[in-house]
Amino acid sequence: SSDAQEKSARSPAPASRTRRRYVSKLYQNFGKLQPEDLGVCKSYKLMLYNEIIGACYPGAFHLLPLGQRAMEKLVRIIDQEMEAVGGQKISMPTLAPDTLWKASGRWESTGKELFSLHDRHENQFCLGPTHEELITSLVASHSPVSFQQLPQLLYQITRKFRDEMSPKHGLLRGREFEMKDMYTFDTNEETAMETYHTVCDAYSNVFDRIRVPYEKVRGSTGNIGGSLSHEFHYVAEAGEDRLLLCLRCGLQVNQEMAEGTSQEDLCQGSREHCQLTESKGIEVGHCFYLGTKYSSVFNATYTDDAENIRPIHMGCFGLGVTRILQAAIEVLSKERQLRWPSSIAPYQVCIIPQKEGYQADLYFRLAEELSDQLSGMPNMAGEVVIDDRTKFTIGRRIYEASRIGYPFVIALGKKALADPCQLEVINTATEETQFLSREQLMDLM
Ligand code: ATP
Ligand code: MG
Ligand code: MG
Ligand code: MG
């Protein structure tokens, strides 16, 4: 019977045991905050107001259940795209010894942005803002590796810490935040460049799947170092970076990188027709080619086919996971209505049965039946909630559901029982309402 137990632990929960979810039991709609009381940036207000995140202290936030669900969906997309290019997931310590950071010179150069602390033996550590030192010394501990074992693409999705001068706009600039950081290890510059472009393409795939428009621009290598760098940005007024874009010659660059260069020198090709536009961008991803900057410090090496020991060529690639979560909302939302990319919306569907009163139990049963049927569709398990607060009118609950941004809201009004073609289905992104039969609804999902 222990065999049977083990088997049942491996098999998915049968649909009949999948819990129905009721809005009255969700950690939301406490409604104590008013948007007027909150900060300045739209997505930050919407996320606080709708209980996606909770404020803890400046630069630090609780991800509440809705925020955590969205974040896990985003992580799944990232994992799939990193695995598709051969990425292997790891998890490194958060506390990093000062010795490693002093060896690379970044203890000094990072300065006050680094959170540092001592242990009981007076050893000093920082809370990792990024992990080049740790990963390079890890690979160095196995060095020299064989050229046949390269390339290696290692990544993690973990909490990062930066004592930002001015934490701002909620998750957009936190002092703790989730980052996906990948580090790549190659035999020479040429293969490292191939890896660089492969990972940049994987980033494009991540952003294509999120389906929020983005720009890829040349970026500066800043404090991380290296010689080539691209950034991914969402264009939004709340962004703190300035992007220079030219539709004519294809120039796309972060102004940080263009400092001191004239427009003529920036634009390539048929210059007199060039027209630079400037947009504000939120930096959501960053790719660097590092060369041997870190491998030479920590002695991360490989043996080539003639048994020569050579330094490894590295790249590093960051994605601001929690920043993407909020920046996507910043781009898509209206002032008072939160809009999710449907790929990461915490729940896909909210069903709203008729207000209490005549035949209320029949509407409620219909809501539960629909919920079970929808939850049985591919990828829909756990994606449906029922707004069981039937003391409120349907109208009020539709308003709240579209404010929170469920991609689909299904209202079961008076006609729903009488006529099977009268399920009112609202697409909150387009604000279109359709009246559908059950079959048509299932086809839509
Ligand atoms: P910024 O220019 O906004 O300060 P950065 O260039 O210092 O960001 P990187 O070192 O390139 O950041 O880190 C990789 C990614 O981590 C960034 O592209 C961004 O998406 C995210 N990130 C960086 N700092 C923060 C922060 N304080 N809060 C949330 N996400 C951040
Ligand atoms: Mg920074
Ligand atoms: Mg930057
Ligand atoms: Mg950057």
Short mmCIF file of C-alpha atoms and ligand atoms in Angstrom, two decimals:
data_model
loop_
_atom_site.label_atom_id
_atom_site.label_comp_id
_atom_site.label_asym_id
_atom_site.label_seq_id
_atom_site.Cartn_x
_atom_site.Cartn_y
_atom_site.Cartn_z
CA SER A 1 0.00 0.00 0.00
CA SER A 2 2.98 2.34 0.40
CA ASP A 3 3.46 1.83 -3.36
CA ALA A 4 -0.12 2.90 -3.98
CA GLN A 5 0.37 5.90 -1.70
CA GLU A 6 3.45 6.95 -3.59
CA LYS A 7 1.63 6.61 -6.91
CA SER A 8 -1.30 8.70 -5.79
CA ALA A 9 1.10 11.37 -4.51
CA ARG A 10 2.51 11.60 -8.04
CA SER A 11 -0.78 11.69 -9.94
CA PRO A 12 -2.59 15.03 -10.29
CA ALA A 13 -5.56 15.80 -8.06
CA PRO A 14 -8.77 14.66 -9.78
CA ALA A 15 -10.96 17.46 -11.06
CA SER A 16 -13.64 16.62 -8.51
CA ARG A 17 -11.19 17.48 -5.73
CA THR A 18 -10.14 20.78 -7.30
CA ARG A 19 -11.42 23.43 -4.95
CA ARG A 20 -13.82 26.02 -6.16
CA ARG A 21 -12.64 29.50 -5.35
CA TYR A 22 -14.92 32.15 -3.87
CA VAL A 23 -14.15 35.85 -3.87
CA SER A 24 -15.41 36.27 -0.29
CA LYS A 25 -12.61 33.95 0.86
CA LEU A 26 -9.80 35.53 -1.17
CA TYR A 27 -7.30 37.91 0.34
CA GLN A 28 -8.67 40.92 -1.51
CA ASN A 29 -11.46 43.48 -1.48
CA PHE A 30 -10.65 44.72 2.00
CA GLY A 31 -10.99 48.12 0.38
CA LYS A 32 -9.41 50.20 3.13
CA LEU A 33 -7.08 52.11 0.86
CA GLN A 34 -8.29 54.81 -1.47
CA PRO A 35 -6.30 55.43 -4.64
CA GLU A 36 -6.12 59.15 -3.92
CA ASP A 37 -4.11 58.43 -0.75
CA LEU A 38 -1.40 56.57 -2.58
CA GLY A 39 1.83 57.41 -4.45
CA VAL A 40 2.09 58.93 -7.88
CA CYS A 41 2.65 56.11 -10.33
CA LYS A 42 -0.51 54.48 -11.74
CA SER A 43 0.54 50.83 -11.48
CA TYR A 44 1.78 51.31 -7.91
CA LYS A 45 -1.58 52.79 -6.87
CA LEU A 46 -3.51 50.05 -8.67
CA MET A 47 -1.43 47.28 -7.14
CA LEU A 48 -1.82 48.62 -3.61
CA TYR A 49 -5.47 49.46 -4.00
CA ASN A 50 -6.36 46.06 -5.45
CA GLU A 51 -4.28 44.19 -2.88
CA ILE A 52 -1.80 42.76 -5.36
CA ILE A 53 1.06 43.99 -3.16
CA GLY A 54 1.22 45.39 0.36
CA ALA A 55 3.62 48.15 1.41
CA CYS A 56 6.02 47.13 4.20
CA TYR A 57 8.61 49.93 4.42
CA PRO A 58 10.23 52.11 1.73
CA GLY A 59 11.46 49.86 -1.06
CA ALA A 60 10.04 46.61 0.39
CA PHE A 61 6.70 45.00 -0.39
CA HIS A 62 4.62 41.97 0.41
CA LEU A 63 3.50 40.07 -2.65
CA LEU A 64 -0.09 39.24 -1.70
CA PRO A 65 -1.82 36.12 -3.08
CA LEU A 66 -2.84 37.73 -6.39
CA GLY A 67 0.64 39.18 -6.89
CA GLN A 68 2.30 35.90 -5.98
CA ARG A 69 0.15 33.95 -8.48
CA ALA A 70 1.06 36.40 -11.26
CA MET A 71 4.70 36.23 -10.28
CA GLU A 72 4.69 32.41 -10.41
CA LYS A 73 3.20 32.50 -13.91
CA LEU A 74 5.90 34.90 -15.01
CA VAL A 75 8.56 32.66 -13.48
CA ARG A 76 7.13 29.70 -15.40
CA ILE A 77 7.44 31.57 -18.71
CA ILE A 78 11.01 32.57 -17.89
CA ASP A 79 11.96 29.04 -16.81
CA GLN A 80 10.57 27.57 -20.04
CA GLU A 81 12.48 30.03 -22.23
CA MET A 82 15.72 29.62 -20.26
CA GLU A 83 15.43 25.83 -20.48
CA ALA A 84 14.75 26.10 -24.22
CA VAL A 85 18.26 27.53 -24.72
CA GLY A 86 19.91 25.01 -22.39
CA GLY A 87 19.74 27.00 -19.15
CA GLN A 88 20.10 25.02 -15.92
CA LYS A 89 18.57 26.40 -12.76
CA ILE A 90 20.51 26.77 -9.53
CA SER A 91 20.19 28.74 -6.32
CA MET A 92 23.10 30.58 -4.74
CA PRO A 93 23.47 31.99 -1.21
CA THR A 94 22.15 35.49 -0.59
CA LEU A 95 24.98 36.40 1.75
CA ALA A 96 28.22 36.90 -0.17
CA PRO A 97 31.63 37.15 1.57
CA ASP A 98 33.32 40.55 1.25
CA THR A 99 36.55 38.81 0.21
CA LEU A 100 35.05 37.85 -3.17
CA TRP A 101 33.60 41.32 -3.71
CA LYS A 102 36.88 42.96 -2.75
CA ALA A 103 38.76 40.70 -5.15
CA SER A 104 36.64 41.91 -8.08
CA GLY A 105 36.90 45.52 -6.96
CA ARG A 106 33.14 45.87 -6.75
CA TRP A 107 33.00 46.23 -2.95
CA GLU A 108 34.50 49.69 -3.51
CA SER A 109 32.86 50.58 -6.80
CA THR A 110 29.31 49.61 -5.75
CA GLY A 111 29.64 51.79 -2.67
CA LYS A 112 26.57 52.63 -0.66
CA GLU A 113 24.18 50.62 -2.81
CA LEU A 114 25.61 47.48 -1.20
CA PHE A 115 23.88 46.24 1.96
CA SER A 116 26.62 44.88 4.22
CA LEU A 117 26.68 43.15 7.60
CA HIS A 118 28.94 41.20 9.96
CA ASP A 119 28.56 37.73 11.42
CA ARG A 120 29.35 36.89 15.09
CA HIS A 121 33.00 36.25 14.15
CA GLU A 122 33.31 39.70 12.57
CA ASN A 123 33.39 38.32 9.04
CA GLN A 124 31.82 40.77 6.63
CA PHE A 125 29.20 39.98 4.00
CA CYS A 126 26.98 41.75 1.52
CA LEU A 127 23.42 40.86 0.56
CA GLY A 128 23.87 39.94 -3.09
CA PRO A 129 22.70 42.65 -5.54
CA THR A 130 23.83 40.30 -8.37
CA HIS A 131 26.04 37.22 -8.37
CA GLU A 132 29.00 37.42 -10.77
CA GLU A 133 31.52 36.93 -7.94
CA LEU A 134 29.79 33.91 -6.39
CA ILE A 135 29.15 32.07 -9.62
CA THR A 136 32.61 32.69 -11.04
CA SER A 137 34.25 31.43 -7.87
CA LEU A 138 31.93 28.40 -7.98
CA VAL A 139 33.04 27.54 -11.51
CA ALA A 140 36.65 28.32 -10.56
CA SER A 141 36.40 25.71 -7.80
CA HIS A 142 35.90 23.07 -10.54
CA SER A 143 38.51 24.56 -12.85
CA PRO A 144 40.02 23.75 -15.16
CA VAL A 145 36.93 22.19 -16.72
CA SER A 146 37.15 20.44 -20.08
CA PHE A 147 36.37 22.40 -23.25
CA GLN A 148 33.85 19.64 -23.99
CA GLN A 149 31.77 20.70 -20.98
CA LEU A 150 31.29 24.23 -22.31
CA PRO A 151 29.15 26.20 -22.86
CA GLN A 152 27.35 26.17 -19.52
CA LEU A 153 24.32 28.38 -18.97
CA LEU A 154 23.43 28.64 -15.28
CA TYR A 155 20.66 30.77 -13.85
CA GLN A 156 18.66 31.46 -10.73
CA ILE A 157 15.56 33.43 -9.79
CA THR A 158 16.19 34.90 -6.36
CA ARG A 159 15.79 37.93 -4.15
CA LYS A 160 18.34 40.68 -4.77
CA PHE A 161 19.21 43.56 -2.46
CA ARG A 162 20.25 47.10 -3.37
CA ASP A 163 20.22 50.08 -1.05
CA GLU A 164 18.80 52.33 -3.78
CA MET A 165 19.29 56.05 -3.23
CA SER A 166 15.61 56.62 -3.87
CA PRO A 167 13.38 53.55 -3.88
CA LYS A 168 10.45 54.58 -6.04
CA HIS A 169 7.21 53.50 -7.66
CA GLY A 170 6.70 50.31 -5.69
CA LEU A 171 8.16 47.24 -7.35
CA LEU A 172 9.69 49.35 -10.14
CA ARG A 173 12.57 50.36 -7.88
CA GLY A 174 12.67 48.32 -4.72
CA ARG A 175 15.46 47.72 -2.28
CA GLU A 176 14.61 44.00 -2.35
CA PHE A 177 13.40 42.53 -5.62
CA GLU A 178 13.27 39.28 -7.58
CA MET A 179 15.76 38.98 -10.39
CA LYS A 180 16.44 36.22 -12.83
CA ASP A 181 20.17 36.20 -13.39
CA MET A 182 21.89 33.92 -15.88
CA TYR A 183 25.64 33.48 -16.23
CA THR A 184 27.20 31.83 -19.27
CA PHE A 185 30.60 30.19 -19.67
CA ASP A 186 32.26 29.70 -23.06
CA THR A 187 35.64 28.76 -24.49
CA ASN A 188 36.29 31.90 -26.56
CA GLU A 189 34.89 35.22 -27.65
CA GLU A 190 33.26 33.82 -30.78
CA THR A 191 31.26 31.09 -29.04
CA ALA A 192 30.52 33.47 -26.16
CA MET A 193 29.00 35.88 -28.71
CA GLU A 194 26.83 33.10 -30.12
CA THR A 195 25.64 32.33 -26.60
CA TYR A 196 25.08 36.05 -26.00
CA HIS A 197 22.79 36.32 -29.01
CA THR A 198 21.00 33.07 -28.15
CA VAL A 199 20.16 34.37 -24.68
CA CYS A 200 19.14 37.80 -26.06
CA ASP A 201 16.74 35.92 -28.37
CA ALA A 202 15.40 33.94 -25.42
CA TYR A 203 14.73 37.30 -23.73
CA SER A 204 12.82 38.47 -26.80
CA ASN A 205 10.78 35.25 -26.58
CA VAL A 206 9.97 35.94 -22.91
CA PHE A 207 8.80 39.46 -23.76
CA ASP A 208 6.88 38.26 -26.84
CA ARG A 209 5.01 35.79 -24.63
CA ILE A 210 4.16 38.45 -22.04
CA ARG A 211 2.75 40.43 -24.96
CA VAL A 212 3.55 43.94 -23.81
CA PRO A 213 5.39 45.99 -26.47
CA TYR A 214 9.08 46.43 -25.68
CA GLU A 215 12.22 48.02 -27.10
CA LYS A 216 15.65 46.42 -27.26
CA VAL A 217 18.42 49.04 -27.10
CA ARG A 218 22.21 49.21 -26.80
CA GLY A 219 23.02 49.74 -23.15
CA SER A 220 25.96 50.84 -21.07
CA THR A 221 27.94 48.20 -19.21
CA GLY A 222 28.07 50.30 -16.02
CA ASN A 223 29.34 48.77 -12.81
CA ILE A 224 28.97 45.17 -14.02
CA GLY A 225 31.56 45.72 -16.73
CA GLY A 226 32.27 44.02 -20.04
CA SER A 227 32.19 45.30 -23.59
CA LEU A 228 28.76 44.68 -25.15
CA SER A 229 25.36 45.17 -23.69
CA HIS A 230 21.69 45.31 -24.67
CA GLU A 231 18.74 46.36 -22.55
CA PHE A 232 15.04 45.57 -22.83
CA HIS A 233 12.65 48.39 -21.96
CA TYR A 234 8.96 49.03 -21.60
CA VAL A 235 8.19 52.54 -22.81
CA ALA A 236 6.31 54.43 -20.09
CA GLU A 237 6.31 57.88 -18.52
CA ALA A 238 7.18 56.35 -15.14
CA GLY A 239 10.45 55.06 -16.62
CA GLU A 240 13.70 56.51 -15.32
CA ASP A 241 15.81 55.78 -18.41
CA ARG A 242 15.80 57.76 -21.64
CA LEU A 243 15.82 55.87 -24.89
CA LEU A 244 16.93 57.37 -28.18
CA LEU A 245 15.18 55.73 -31.11
CA CYS A 246 15.45 56.48 -34.81
CA LEU A 247 12.86 54.84 -37.05
CA ARG A 248 14.90 55.66 -40.17
CA CYS A 249 18.33 54.20 -39.44
CA GLY A 250 17.24 51.75 -36.76
CA LEU A 251 19.30 53.32 -33.98
CA GLN A 252 18.11 52.17 -30.58
CA VAL A 253 20.21 53.21 -27.65
CA ASN A 254 20.01 54.12 -23.97
CA GLN A 255 20.98 57.76 -23.54
CA GLU A 256 23.36 56.65 -20.73
CA MET A 257 25.39 55.00 -23.46
CA ALA A 258 25.14 57.92 -25.89
CA GLU A 259 26.33 60.59 -23.46
CA GLY A 260 28.68 63.06 -25.15
CA THR A 261 27.89 61.84 -28.68
CA SER A 262 26.10 64.13 -31.15
CA GLN A 263 22.95 63.04 -32.98
CA GLU A 264 24.85 62.94 -36.29
CA ASP A 265 27.42 60.60 -34.85
CA LEU A 266 24.78 58.37 -33.28
CA CYS A 267 22.68 57.84 -36.39
CA GLN A 268 24.04 55.61 -39.13
CA GLY A 269 23.18 55.41 -42.91
CA SER A 270 21.22 58.37 -44.71
CA ARG A 271 21.83 60.89 -41.88
CA GLU A 272 20.04 63.95 -43.06
CA HIS A 273 16.75 62.03 -42.98
CA CYS A 274 17.31 60.65 -39.50
CA GLN A 275 14.98 61.76 -36.80
CA LEU A 276 15.73 60.83 -33.22
CA THR A 277 12.85 60.48 -30.83
CA GLU A 278 13.30 60.30 -27.10
CA SER A 279 11.11 58.07 -24.93
CA LYS A 280 11.16 57.22 -21.27
CA GLY A 281 11.86 53.55 -20.62
CA ILE A 282 11.59 51.12 -17.72
CA GLU A 283 14.59 48.80 -17.90
CA VAL A 284 13.17 45.28 -17.57
CA GLY A 285 16.11 43.21 -18.79
CA HIS A 286 19.84 43.59 -19.35
CA CYS A 287 22.40 41.46 -21.23
CA PHE A 288 26.16 41.84 -20.90
CA TYR A 289 29.12 40.25 -22.62
CA LEU A 290 31.75 40.12 -19.88
CA GLY A 291 34.73 38.53 -21.59
CA THR A 292 37.28 37.42 -19.00
CA LYS A 293 36.69 40.27 -16.55
CA TYR A 294 35.59 37.94 -13.73
CA SER A 295 37.12 34.65 -14.84
CA SER A 296 40.62 36.18 -14.80
CA VAL A 297 40.13 37.44 -11.23
CA PHE A 298 38.81 34.15 -9.84
CA ASN A 299 40.77 31.88 -12.14
CA ALA A 300 37.85 30.17 -13.85
CA THR A 301 39.54 28.18 -16.60
CA TYR A 302 39.19 25.28 -19.03
CA THR A 303 41.59 22.99 -20.85
CA ASP A 304 41.45 23.15 -24.65
CA ASP A 305 41.93 20.18 -27.00
CA ALA A 306 45.71 20.59 -26.77
CA GLU A 307 45.59 20.54 -22.94
CA ASN A 308 46.32 24.29 -22.65
CA ILE A 309 44.66 26.00 -19.72
CA ARG A 310 42.66 29.06 -20.85
CA PRO A 311 40.34 31.60 -19.21
CA ILE A 312 36.59 31.15 -19.63
CA HIS A 313 34.62 33.83 -21.52
CA MET A 314 31.48 34.90 -19.70
CA GLY A 315 28.18 36.66 -20.21
CA CYS A 316 25.56 37.72 -17.68
CA PHE A 317 21.87 38.37 -18.20
CA GLY A 318 19.40 39.95 -15.77
CA LEU A 319 15.61 40.09 -15.85
CA GLY A 320 13.81 42.21 -13.26
CA VAL A 321 11.00 39.78 -12.49
CA THR A 322 9.08 41.89 -9.96
CA ARG A 323 9.80 44.99 -12.03
CA ILE A 324 8.31 43.33 -15.14
CA LEU A 325 5.22 42.43 -13.13
CA GLN A 326 4.48 46.05 -12.28
CA ALA A 327 5.85 47.62 -15.48
CA ALA A 328 3.51 45.46 -17.59
CA ILE A 329 0.59 46.74 -15.51
CA GLU A 330 1.89 50.30 -15.85
CA VAL A 331 1.86 50.00 -19.65
CA LEU A 332 -1.51 48.27 -20.03
CA SER A 333 -3.67 49.78 -17.30
CA LYS A 334 -6.11 52.63 -17.28
CA GLU A 335 -6.00 55.17 -14.47
CA ARG A 336 -8.60 53.28 -12.41
CA GLN A 337 -8.61 49.84 -14.01
CA LEU A 338 -5.84 47.36 -13.65
CA ARG A 339 -5.02 45.44 -16.83
CA TRP A 340 -2.90 42.31 -16.80
CA PRO A 341 -1.19 40.65 -19.70
CA SER A 342 -3.48 37.60 -19.83
CA SER A 343 -0.38 35.37 -19.79
CA ILE A 344 0.24 36.33 -16.16
CA ALA A 345 -3.19 37.39 -14.86
CA PRO A 346 -3.66 35.77 -11.41
CA TYR A 347 -7.02 34.28 -12.45
CA GLN A 348 -8.51 34.10 -15.94
CA VAL A 349 -12.23 34.19 -15.17
CA CYS A 350 -14.58 35.64 -12.56
CA ILE A 351 -18.18 34.37 -12.53
CA ILE A 352 -20.81 36.62 -10.99
CA PRO A 353 -24.15 35.04 -10.13
CA GLN A 354 -27.39 37.01 -9.66
CA LYS A 355 -27.90 39.07 -6.49
CA GLU A 356 -29.65 37.30 -3.59
CA GLY A 357 -33.40 37.02 -4.02
CA TYR A 358 -35.76 35.07 -6.28
CA GLN A 359 -34.13 31.82 -7.53
CA ALA A 360 -30.72 32.90 -6.17
CA ASP A 361 -29.72 29.31 -5.41
CA LEU A 362 -30.29 28.31 -9.06
CA TYR A 363 -27.99 31.07 -10.30
CA PHE A 364 -25.43 30.05 -7.72
CA ARG A 365 -25.59 26.42 -8.83
CA LEU A 366 -25.17 27.51 -12.45
CA ALA A 367 -22.11 29.53 -11.44
CA GLU A 368 -20.59 26.48 -9.73
CA GLU A 369 -21.36 24.24 -12.69
CA LEU A 370 -19.74 26.69 -15.10
CA SER A 371 -16.76 27.03 -12.78
CA ASP A 372 -16.27 23.24 -12.74
CA GLN A 373 -16.68 22.99 -16.50
CA LEU A 374 -14.24 25.85 -17.23
CA SER A 375 -11.73 24.54 -14.70
CA GLY A 376 -11.64 21.25 -16.58
CA MET A 377 -10.44 22.93 -19.78
CA PRO A 378 -6.72 22.72 -20.67
CA ASN A 379 -4.62 25.08 -18.51
CA MET A 380 -7.71 26.33 -16.68
CA ALA A 381 -7.47 24.37 -13.41
CA GLY A 382 -7.51 26.88 -10.54
CA GLU A 383 -8.13 29.80 -12.92
CA VAL A 384 -11.80 30.46 -12.14
CA VAL A 385 -13.28 32.33 -9.18
CA ILE A 386 -16.92 32.83 -8.24
CA ASP A 387 -17.92 36.19 -6.80
CA ASP A 388 -20.22 34.84 -4.12
CA ARG A 389 -20.89 38.21 -2.48
CA THR A 390 -24.49 38.06 -3.60
CA LYS A 391 -25.55 40.82 -1.26
CA PHE A 392 -24.08 43.16 -3.88
CA THR A 393 -25.67 43.87 -7.25
CA ILE A 394 -24.20 42.26 -10.35
CA GLY A 395 -23.28 45.75 -11.57
CA ARG A 396 -21.18 46.55 -8.56
CA ARG A 397 -19.38 43.22 -8.75
CA ILE A 398 -18.71 43.62 -12.49
CA TYR A 399 -17.22 47.04 -11.72
CA GLU A 400 -14.90 45.54 -9.10
CA ALA A 401 -13.94 42.57 -11.26
CA SER A 402 -12.98 44.82 -14.17
CA ARG A 403 -11.10 47.08 -11.78
CA ILE A 404 -8.98 44.11 -10.62
CA GLY A 405 -8.62 43.05 -14.26
CA TYR A 406 -9.78 39.43 -14.57
CA PRO A 407 -9.39 38.97 -18.35
CA PHE A 408 -12.94 37.52 -18.53
CA VAL A 409 -15.95 38.31 -16.38
CA ILE A 410 -19.10 36.20 -16.77
CA ALA A 411 -22.28 37.72 -15.40
CA LEU A 412 -25.25 35.43 -14.73
CA GLY A 413 -28.13 37.86 -14.89
CA LYS A 414 -31.85 37.19 -15.25
CA LYS A 415 -31.59 35.81 -18.78
CA ALA A 416 -28.94 33.23 -17.92
CA LEU A 417 -31.43 30.70 -16.54
CA ALA A 418 -34.13 31.33 -19.09
CA ASP A 419 -32.07 31.13 -22.23
CA PRO A 420 -28.91 29.03 -22.62
CA CYS A 421 -27.52 31.58 -25.13
CA GLN A 422 -27.47 34.36 -22.59
CA LEU A 423 -24.25 34.13 -20.63
CA GLU A 424 -22.95 37.68 -20.50
CA VAL A 425 -19.20 37.50 -21.16
CA ILE A 426 -17.10 40.65 -20.74
CA ASN A 427 -13.62 40.87 -22.14
CA THR A 428 -12.16 43.42 -19.73
CA ALA A 429 -9.19 44.30 -21.96
CA THR A 430 -11.36 45.30 -24.94
CA GLU A 431 -14.44 46.14 -22.85
CA GLU A 432 -16.52 44.11 -25.31
CA THR A 433 -19.57 42.25 -24.05
CA GLN A 434 -20.85 39.16 -25.83
CA PHE A 435 -23.85 36.99 -25.09
CA LEU A 436 -22.79 33.39 -25.51
CA SER A 437 -24.07 29.87 -25.07
CA ARG A 438 -22.11 27.52 -22.86
CA GLU A 439 -20.54 25.85 -25.90
CA GLN A 440 -19.49 29.20 -27.35
CA LEU A 441 -17.99 30.15 -23.99
CA MET A 442 -15.94 26.96 -23.82
CA ASP A 443 -14.69 27.63 -27.37
CA LEU A 444 -13.58 31.09 -26.31
CA MET A 445 -11.32 29.82 -23.50
P1 ATP B 1 18.45 50.62 -13.06
O1 ATP B 1 19.17 51.29 -14.21
O2 ATP B 1 16.97 50.71 -13.18
O3 ATP B 1 18.96 51.06 -11.72
P2 ATP B 1 20.30 48.53 -13.25
O4 ATP B 1 20.85 48.83 -14.60
O5 ATP B 1 21.05 49.01 -12.06
O6 ATP B 1 18.79 49.06 -13.17
P3 ATP B 1 20.97 45.73 -13.56
O7 ATP B 1 22.17 45.71 -12.68
O8 ATP B 1 21.16 45.77 -15.02
O9 ATP B 1 20.02 46.95 -13.10
O10 ATP B 1 20.03 44.51 -13.09
C1 ATP B 1 19.29 43.67 -13.96
C2 ATP B 1 17.80 43.96 -13.89
O11 ATP B 1 17.28 43.97 -12.57
C3 ATP B 1 17.42 45.32 -14.43
O12 ATP B 1 17.34 45.30 -15.84
C4 ATP B 1 16.07 45.57 -13.79
O13 ATP B 1 15.03 44.98 -14.56
C5 ATP B 1 16.18 44.85 -12.46
N1 ATP B 1 16.40 45.82 -11.36
C6 ATP B 1 17.53 46.51 -11.10
N2 ATP B 1 17.39 47.29 -10.02
C7 ATP B 1 16.12 47.07 -9.57
C8 ATP B 1 15.36 47.57 -8.46
N3 ATP B 1 15.91 48.42 -7.60
N4 ATP B 1 14.09 47.13 -8.30
C9 ATP B 1 13.55 46.25 -9.17
N5 ATP B 1 14.21 45.73 -10.23
C10 ATP B 1 15.48 46.13 -10.43
MG MG B 2 20.65 50.49 -10.68
MG MG B 3 20.28 50.62 -15.87
MG MG B 4 21.11 47.52 -16.17
#
